[in-house]
PDB file of C-alpha atoms in Angstrom:
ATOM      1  CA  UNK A 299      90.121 132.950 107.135  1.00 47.00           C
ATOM      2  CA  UNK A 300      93.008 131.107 105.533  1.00 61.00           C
ATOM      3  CA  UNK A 301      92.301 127.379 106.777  1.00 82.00           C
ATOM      4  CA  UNK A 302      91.377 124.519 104.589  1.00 92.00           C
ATOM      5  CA  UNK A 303      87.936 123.315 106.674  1.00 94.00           C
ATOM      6  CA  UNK A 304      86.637 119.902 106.901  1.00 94.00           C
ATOM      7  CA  UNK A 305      84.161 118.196 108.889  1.00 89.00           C
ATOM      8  CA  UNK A 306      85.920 115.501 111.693  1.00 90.00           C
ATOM      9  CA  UNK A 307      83.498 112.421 111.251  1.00 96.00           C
ATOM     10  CA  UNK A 308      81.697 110.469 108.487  1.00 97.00           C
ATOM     11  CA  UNK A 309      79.861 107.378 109.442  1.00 97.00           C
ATOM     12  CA  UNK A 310      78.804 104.678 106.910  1.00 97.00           C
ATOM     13  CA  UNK A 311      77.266 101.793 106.095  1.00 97.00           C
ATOM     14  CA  UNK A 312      79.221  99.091 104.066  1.00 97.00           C
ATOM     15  CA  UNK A 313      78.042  99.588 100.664  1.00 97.00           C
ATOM     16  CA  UNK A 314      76.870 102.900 100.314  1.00 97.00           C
ATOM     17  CA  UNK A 315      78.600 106.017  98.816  1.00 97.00           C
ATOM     18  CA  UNK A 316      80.552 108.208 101.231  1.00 97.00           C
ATOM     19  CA  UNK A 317      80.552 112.113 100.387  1.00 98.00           C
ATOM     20  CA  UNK A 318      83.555 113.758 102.467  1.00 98.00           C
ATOM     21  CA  UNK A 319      83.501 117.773 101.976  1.00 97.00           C
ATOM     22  CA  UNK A 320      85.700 120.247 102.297  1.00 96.00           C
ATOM     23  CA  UNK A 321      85.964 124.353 101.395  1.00 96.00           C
ATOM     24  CA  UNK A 322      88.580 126.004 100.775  1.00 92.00           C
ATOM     25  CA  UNK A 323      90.395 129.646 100.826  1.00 87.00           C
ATOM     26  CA  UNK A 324      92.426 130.418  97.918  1.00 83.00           C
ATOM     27  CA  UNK A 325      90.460 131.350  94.670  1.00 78.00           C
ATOM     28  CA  UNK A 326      93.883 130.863  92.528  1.00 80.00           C
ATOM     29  CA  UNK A 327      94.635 127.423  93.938  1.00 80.00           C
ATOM     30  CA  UNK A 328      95.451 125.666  90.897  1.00 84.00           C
ATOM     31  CA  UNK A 329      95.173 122.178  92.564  1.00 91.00           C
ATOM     32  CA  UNK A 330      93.191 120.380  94.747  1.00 93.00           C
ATOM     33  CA  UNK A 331      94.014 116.973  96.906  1.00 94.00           C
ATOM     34  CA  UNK A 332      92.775 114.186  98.854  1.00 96.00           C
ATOM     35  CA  UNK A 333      95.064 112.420 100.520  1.00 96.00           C
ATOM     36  CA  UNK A 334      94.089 109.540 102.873  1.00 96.00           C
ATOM     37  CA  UNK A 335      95.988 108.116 105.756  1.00 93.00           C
ATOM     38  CA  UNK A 336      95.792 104.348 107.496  1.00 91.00           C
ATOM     39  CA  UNK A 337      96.677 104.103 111.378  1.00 86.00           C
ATOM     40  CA  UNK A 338     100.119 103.732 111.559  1.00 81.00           C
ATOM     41  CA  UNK A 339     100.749 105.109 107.969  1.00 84.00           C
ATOM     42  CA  UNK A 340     101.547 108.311 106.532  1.00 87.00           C
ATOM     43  CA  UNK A 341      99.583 110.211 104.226  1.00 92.00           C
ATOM     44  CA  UNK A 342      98.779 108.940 100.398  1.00 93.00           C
ATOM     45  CA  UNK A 343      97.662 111.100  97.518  1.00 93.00           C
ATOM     46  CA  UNK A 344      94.732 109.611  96.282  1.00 94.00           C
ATOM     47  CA  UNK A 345      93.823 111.906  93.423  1.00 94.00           C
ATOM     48  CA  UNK A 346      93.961 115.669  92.776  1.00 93.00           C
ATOM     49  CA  UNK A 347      91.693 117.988  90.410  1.00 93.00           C
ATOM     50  CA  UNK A 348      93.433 121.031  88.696  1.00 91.00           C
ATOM     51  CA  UNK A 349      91.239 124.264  89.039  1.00 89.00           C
ATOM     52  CA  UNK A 350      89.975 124.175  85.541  1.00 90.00           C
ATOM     53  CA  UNK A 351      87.943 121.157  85.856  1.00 92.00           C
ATOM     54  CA  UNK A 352      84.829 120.347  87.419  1.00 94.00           C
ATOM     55  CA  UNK A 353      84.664 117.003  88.146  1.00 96.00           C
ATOM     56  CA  UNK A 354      87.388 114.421  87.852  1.00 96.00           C
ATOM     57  CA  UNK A 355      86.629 110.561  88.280  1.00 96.00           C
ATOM     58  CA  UNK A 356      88.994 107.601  89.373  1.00 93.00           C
ATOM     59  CA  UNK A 357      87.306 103.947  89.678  1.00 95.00           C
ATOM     60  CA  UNK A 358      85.229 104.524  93.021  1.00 97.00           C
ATOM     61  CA  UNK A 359      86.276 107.743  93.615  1.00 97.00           C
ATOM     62  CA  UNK A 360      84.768 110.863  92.252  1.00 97.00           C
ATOM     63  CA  UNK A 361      86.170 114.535  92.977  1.00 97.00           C
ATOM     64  CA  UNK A 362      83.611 117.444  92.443  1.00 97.00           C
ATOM     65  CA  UNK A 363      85.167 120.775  92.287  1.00 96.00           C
ATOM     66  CA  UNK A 364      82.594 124.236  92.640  1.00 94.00           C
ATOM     67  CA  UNK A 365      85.324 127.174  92.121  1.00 92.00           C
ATOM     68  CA  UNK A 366      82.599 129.364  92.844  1.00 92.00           C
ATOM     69  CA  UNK A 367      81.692 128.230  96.225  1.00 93.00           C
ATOM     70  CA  UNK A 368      85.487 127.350  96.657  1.00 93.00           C
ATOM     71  CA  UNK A 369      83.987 123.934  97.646  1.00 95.00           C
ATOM     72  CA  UNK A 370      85.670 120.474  97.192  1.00 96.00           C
ATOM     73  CA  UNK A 371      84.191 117.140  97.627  1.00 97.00           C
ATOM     74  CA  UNK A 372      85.407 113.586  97.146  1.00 98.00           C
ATOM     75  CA  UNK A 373      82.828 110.710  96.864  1.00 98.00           C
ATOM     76  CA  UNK A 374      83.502 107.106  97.624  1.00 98.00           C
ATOM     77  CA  UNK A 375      81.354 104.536  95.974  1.00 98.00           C
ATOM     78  CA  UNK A 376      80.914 101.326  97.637  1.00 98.00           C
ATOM     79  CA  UNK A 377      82.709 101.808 100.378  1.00 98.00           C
ATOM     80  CA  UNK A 378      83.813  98.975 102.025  1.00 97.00           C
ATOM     81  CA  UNK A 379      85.213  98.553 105.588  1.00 95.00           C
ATOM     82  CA  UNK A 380      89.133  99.346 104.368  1.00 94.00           C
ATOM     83  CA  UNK A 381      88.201 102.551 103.283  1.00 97.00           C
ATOM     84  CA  UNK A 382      88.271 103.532 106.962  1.00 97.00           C
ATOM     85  CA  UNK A 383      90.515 106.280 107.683  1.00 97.00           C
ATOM     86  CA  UNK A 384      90.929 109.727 107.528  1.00 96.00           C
ATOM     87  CA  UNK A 385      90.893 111.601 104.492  1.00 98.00           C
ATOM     88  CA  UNK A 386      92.736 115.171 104.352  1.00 96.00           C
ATOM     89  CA  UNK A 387      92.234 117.875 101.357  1.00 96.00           C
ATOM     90  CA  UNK A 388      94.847 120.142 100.691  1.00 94.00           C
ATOM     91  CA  UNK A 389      95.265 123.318  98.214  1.00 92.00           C
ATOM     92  CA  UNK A 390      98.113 124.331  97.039  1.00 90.00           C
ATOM     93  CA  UNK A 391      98.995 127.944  97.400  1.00 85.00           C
ATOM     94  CA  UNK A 392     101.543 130.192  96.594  1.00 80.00           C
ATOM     95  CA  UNK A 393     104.104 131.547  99.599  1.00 77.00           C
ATOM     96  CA  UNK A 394     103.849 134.768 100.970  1.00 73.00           C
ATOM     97  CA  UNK A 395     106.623 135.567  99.396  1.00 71.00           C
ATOM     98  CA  UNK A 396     105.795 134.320  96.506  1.00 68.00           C
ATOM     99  CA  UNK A 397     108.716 131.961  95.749  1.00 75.00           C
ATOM    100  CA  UNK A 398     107.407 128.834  96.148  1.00 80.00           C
ATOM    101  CA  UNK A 399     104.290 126.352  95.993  1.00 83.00           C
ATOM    102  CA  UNK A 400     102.758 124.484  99.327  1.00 87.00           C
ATOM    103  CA  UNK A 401     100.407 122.455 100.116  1.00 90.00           C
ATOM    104  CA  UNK A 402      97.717 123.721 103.149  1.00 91.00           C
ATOM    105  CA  UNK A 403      95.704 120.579 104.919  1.00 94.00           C
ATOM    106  CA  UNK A 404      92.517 120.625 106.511  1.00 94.00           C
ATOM    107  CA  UNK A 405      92.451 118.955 109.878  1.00 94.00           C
ATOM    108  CA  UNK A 406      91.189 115.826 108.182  1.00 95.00           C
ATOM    109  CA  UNK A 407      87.905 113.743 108.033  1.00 97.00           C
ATOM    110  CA  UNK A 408      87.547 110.602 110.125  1.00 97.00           C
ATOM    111  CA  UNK A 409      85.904 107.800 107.854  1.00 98.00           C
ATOM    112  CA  UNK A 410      84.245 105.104 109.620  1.00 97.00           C
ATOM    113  CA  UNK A 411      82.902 102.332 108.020  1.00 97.00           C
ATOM    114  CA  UNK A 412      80.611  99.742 109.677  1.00 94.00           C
ATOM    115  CA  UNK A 413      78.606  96.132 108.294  1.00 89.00           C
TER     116      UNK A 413
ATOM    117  CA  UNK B 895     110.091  98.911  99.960  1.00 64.00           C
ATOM    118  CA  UNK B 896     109.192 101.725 102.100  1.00 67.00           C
ATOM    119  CA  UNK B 897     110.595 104.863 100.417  1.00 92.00           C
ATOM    120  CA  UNK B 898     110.171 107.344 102.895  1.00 96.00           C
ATOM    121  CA  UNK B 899     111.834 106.561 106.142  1.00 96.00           C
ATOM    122  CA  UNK B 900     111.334 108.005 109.829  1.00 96.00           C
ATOM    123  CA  UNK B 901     113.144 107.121 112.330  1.00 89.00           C
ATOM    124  CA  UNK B 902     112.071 106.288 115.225  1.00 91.00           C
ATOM    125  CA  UNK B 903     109.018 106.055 115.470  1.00 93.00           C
ATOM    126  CA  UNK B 904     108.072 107.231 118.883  1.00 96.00           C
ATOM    127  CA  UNK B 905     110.741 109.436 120.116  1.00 97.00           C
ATOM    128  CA  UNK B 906     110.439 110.563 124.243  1.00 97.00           C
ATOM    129  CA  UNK B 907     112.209 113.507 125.280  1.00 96.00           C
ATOM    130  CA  UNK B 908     112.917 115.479 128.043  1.00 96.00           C
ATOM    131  CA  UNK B 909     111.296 119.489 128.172  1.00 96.00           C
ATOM    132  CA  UNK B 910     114.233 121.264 127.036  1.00 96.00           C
ATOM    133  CA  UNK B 911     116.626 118.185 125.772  1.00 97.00           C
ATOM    134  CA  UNK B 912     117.122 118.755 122.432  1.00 96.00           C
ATOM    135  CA  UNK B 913     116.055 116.496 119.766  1.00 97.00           C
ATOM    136  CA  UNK B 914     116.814 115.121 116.518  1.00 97.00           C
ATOM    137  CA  UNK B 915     114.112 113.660 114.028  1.00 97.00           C
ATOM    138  CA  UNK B 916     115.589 111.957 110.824  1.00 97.00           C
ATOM    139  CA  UNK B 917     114.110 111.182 107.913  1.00 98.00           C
ATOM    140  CA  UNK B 918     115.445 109.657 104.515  1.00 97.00           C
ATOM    141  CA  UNK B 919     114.335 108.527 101.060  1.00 97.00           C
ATOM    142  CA  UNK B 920     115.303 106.250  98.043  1.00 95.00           C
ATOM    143  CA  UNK B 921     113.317 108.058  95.482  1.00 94.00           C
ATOM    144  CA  UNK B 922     115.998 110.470  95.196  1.00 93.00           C
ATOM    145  CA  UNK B 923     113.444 113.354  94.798  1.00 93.00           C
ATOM    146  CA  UNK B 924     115.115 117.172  95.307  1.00 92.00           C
ATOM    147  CA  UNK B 925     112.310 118.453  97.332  1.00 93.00           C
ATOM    148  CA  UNK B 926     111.871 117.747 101.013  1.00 95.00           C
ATOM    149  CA  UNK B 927     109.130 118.449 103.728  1.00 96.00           C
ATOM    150  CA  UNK B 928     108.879 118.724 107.140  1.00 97.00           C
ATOM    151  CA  UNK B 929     105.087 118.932 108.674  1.00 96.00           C
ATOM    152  CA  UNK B 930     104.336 119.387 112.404  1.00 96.00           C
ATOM    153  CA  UNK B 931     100.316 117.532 112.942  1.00 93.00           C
ATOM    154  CA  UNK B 932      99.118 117.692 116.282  1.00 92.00           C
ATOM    155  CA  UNK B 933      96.240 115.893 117.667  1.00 87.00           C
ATOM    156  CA  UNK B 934      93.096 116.168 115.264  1.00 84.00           C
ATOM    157  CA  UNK B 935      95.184 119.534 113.141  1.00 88.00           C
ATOM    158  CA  UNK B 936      96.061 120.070 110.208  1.00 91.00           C
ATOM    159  CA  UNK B 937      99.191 119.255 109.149  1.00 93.00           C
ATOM    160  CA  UNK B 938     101.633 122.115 109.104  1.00 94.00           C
ATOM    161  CA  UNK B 939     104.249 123.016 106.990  1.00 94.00           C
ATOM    162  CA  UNK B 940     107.517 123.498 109.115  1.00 96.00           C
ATOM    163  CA  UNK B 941     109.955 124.408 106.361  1.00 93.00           C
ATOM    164  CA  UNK B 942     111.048 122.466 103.441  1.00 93.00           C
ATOM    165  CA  UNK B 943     113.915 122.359 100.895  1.00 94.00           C
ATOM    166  CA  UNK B 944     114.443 122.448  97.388  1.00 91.00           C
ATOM    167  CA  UNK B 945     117.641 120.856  96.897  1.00 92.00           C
ATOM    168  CA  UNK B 946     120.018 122.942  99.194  1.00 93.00           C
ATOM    169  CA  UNK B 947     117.929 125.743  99.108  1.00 93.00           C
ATOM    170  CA  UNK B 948     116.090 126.088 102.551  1.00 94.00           C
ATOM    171  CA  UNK B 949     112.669 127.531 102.549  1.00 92.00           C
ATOM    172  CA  UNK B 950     110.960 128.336 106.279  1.00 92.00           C
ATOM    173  CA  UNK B 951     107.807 129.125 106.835  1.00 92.00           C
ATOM    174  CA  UNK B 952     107.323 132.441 108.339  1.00 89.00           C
ATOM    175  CA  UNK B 953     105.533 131.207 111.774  1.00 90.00           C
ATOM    176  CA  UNK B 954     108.013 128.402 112.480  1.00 95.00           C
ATOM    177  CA  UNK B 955     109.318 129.326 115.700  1.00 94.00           C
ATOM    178  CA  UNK B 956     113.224 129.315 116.044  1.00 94.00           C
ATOM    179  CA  UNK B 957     113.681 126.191 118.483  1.00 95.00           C
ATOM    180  CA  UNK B 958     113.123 124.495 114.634  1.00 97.00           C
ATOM    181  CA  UNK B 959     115.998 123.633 112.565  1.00 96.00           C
ATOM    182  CA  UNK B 960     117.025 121.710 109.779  1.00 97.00           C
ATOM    183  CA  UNK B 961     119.619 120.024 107.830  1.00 96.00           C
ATOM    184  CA  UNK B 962     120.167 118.291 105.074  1.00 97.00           C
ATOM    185  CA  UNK B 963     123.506 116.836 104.342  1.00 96.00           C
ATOM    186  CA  UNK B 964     122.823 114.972 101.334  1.00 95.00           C
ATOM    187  CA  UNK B 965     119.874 114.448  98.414  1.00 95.00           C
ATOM    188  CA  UNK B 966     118.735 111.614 100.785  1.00 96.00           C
ATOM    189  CA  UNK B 967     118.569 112.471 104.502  1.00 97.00           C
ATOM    190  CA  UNK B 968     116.790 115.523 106.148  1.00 97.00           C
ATOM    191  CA  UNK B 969     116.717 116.172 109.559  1.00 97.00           C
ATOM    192  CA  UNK B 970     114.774 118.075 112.164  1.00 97.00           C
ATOM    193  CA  UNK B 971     116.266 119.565 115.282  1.00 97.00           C
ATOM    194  CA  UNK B 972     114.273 121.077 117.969  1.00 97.00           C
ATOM    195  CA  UNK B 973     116.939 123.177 120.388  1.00 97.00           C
ATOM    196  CA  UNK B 974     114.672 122.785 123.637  1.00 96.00           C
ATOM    197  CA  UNK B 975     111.637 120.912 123.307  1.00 97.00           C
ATOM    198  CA  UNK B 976     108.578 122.545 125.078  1.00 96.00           C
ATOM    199  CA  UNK B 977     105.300 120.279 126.051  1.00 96.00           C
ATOM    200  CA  UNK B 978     103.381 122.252 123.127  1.00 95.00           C
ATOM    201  CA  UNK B 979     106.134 120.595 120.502  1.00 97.00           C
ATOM    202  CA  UNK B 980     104.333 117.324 121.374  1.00 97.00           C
ATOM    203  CA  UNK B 981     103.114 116.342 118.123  1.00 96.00           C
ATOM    204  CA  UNK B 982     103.556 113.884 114.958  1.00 95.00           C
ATOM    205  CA  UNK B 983     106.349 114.873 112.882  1.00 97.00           C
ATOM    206  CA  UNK B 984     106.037 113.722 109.051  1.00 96.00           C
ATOM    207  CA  UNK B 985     108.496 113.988 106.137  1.00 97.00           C
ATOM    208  CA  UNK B 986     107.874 114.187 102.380  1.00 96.00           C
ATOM    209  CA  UNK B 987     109.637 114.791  99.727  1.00 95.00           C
ATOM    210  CA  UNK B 988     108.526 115.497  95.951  1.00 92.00           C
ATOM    211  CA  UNK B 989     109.764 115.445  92.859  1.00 84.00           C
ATOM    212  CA  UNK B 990     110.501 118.903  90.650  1.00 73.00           C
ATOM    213  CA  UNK B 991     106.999 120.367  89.609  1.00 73.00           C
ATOM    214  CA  UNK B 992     105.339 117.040  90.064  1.00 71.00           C
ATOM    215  CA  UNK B 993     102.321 117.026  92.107  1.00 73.00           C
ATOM    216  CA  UNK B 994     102.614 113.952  94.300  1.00 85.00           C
ATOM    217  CA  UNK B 995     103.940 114.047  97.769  1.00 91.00           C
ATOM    218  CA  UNK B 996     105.692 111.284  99.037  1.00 93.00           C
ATOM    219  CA  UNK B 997     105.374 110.986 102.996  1.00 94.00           C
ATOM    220  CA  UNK B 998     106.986 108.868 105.635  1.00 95.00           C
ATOM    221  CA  UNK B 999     104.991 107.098 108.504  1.00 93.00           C
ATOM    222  CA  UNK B1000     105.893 110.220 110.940  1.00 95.00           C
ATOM    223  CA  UNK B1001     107.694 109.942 114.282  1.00 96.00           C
ATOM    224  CA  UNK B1002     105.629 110.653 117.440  1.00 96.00           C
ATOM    225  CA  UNK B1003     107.054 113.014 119.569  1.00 97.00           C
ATOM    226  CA  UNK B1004     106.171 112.861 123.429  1.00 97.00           C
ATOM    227  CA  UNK B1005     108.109 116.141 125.264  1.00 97.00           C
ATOM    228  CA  UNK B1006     108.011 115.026 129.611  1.00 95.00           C
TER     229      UNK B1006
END
């Protein structure tokens, strides 16, 4: 198929790690996002991992790319209760027509993060 | 110091009324966005441009139209609003071949 999947709902406890996955369709993306988005907010890029990499880390967060399985996955260390919120991956593809670059979501993972 | 504006926020229509969405930006980027996210979806790219140059996405239906006037204001116009256009309507702009997108807060479309 050519959607970006992700599972709707994490749960955690305050203080663990939080593993939000995500596969994806295109095996010449070139880069991979998370972006997260707050009620009431639009969406933030919180890191991206170009395709020749396999893991990329940023403070708390940690992106694990598997090109093979065409499988993305961000962990959150620590996560603490303003973490909550839902966290998107996107790939970016080329067009159809092959002009351009764009960015194609998943539906987004629901982060919930309780004491 | 919000960068990417929407306005409004919630906008109520009437089925069939058409409807204008605005968005603009300070970061004077030459690429702009528009995504259509409904309930619990993936966001979906609309159309976007690249300075003048108007890009759509083959599966945006025609009732969808654009403008941009200027570097800094983009606007979406849908011709007759059906219920199914119901949906969250976010803007983002980006800048040349950099990876970041920049988005707005979205305006909430409710079609009656």
């Amino acid at each position: 198929g050519e959607d970006v999947e992700q599972s709707l709902f994490l749960s955690v406890r305050e203080g663990d790690s939080s593993v939000i996955n995500c596969t994806y369709t295109d095996s010449s993306s070139t880069y991979l996002y998370w972006y997260k988005q707050e009620p009431g907010a639009g969406l933030q890029l919180l890191t991206y991992i170009f395709s020749n990499m396999d893991m990329k880390q940023d403070q708390r967060l940690t992106v694990l790319l598997n090109k093979k399985d065409k499988h993305l996955s961000l962990r959150i260390a620590d996560t603490q209760t303003g973490d909550s919120a839902i966290y998107f991956c996107a790939e970016r593809r080329r067009s159809r027509s092959g002009g351009y670059n764009k960015l194609i979501f998943g539906a987004g993972t629901r982060l919930a993060v309780h004491p | 110091d919000a960068m990417v504006i929407q306005n409004p926020r919630y906008q109520v229509t009437q089925f069939g009324k058409p409807v204008t969405l605005s968005c603009s930006q300070t970061l004077n980027h030459n690429v702009m966005y528009w995504y259509q996210q409904k309930s619990s979806q993936a966001p979906k790219l609309l159309f976007h441009y690249y300075d003048k140059d108007f890009n759509n996405e083959a599966d945006t239906p025609d009732n969808f139209q654009s403008r941009r006037p200027n570097t800094s204001f983009c606007f979406l116009d849908i011709r007759s609003p059906g219920l199914g256009d119901a949906a969250m309507y976010l803007c983002a702009t980006r800048q040349g071949v950099q990876e970041k997108l920049f988005f707005g807060s979205g305006t909430q479309l409710s079609v009656l």
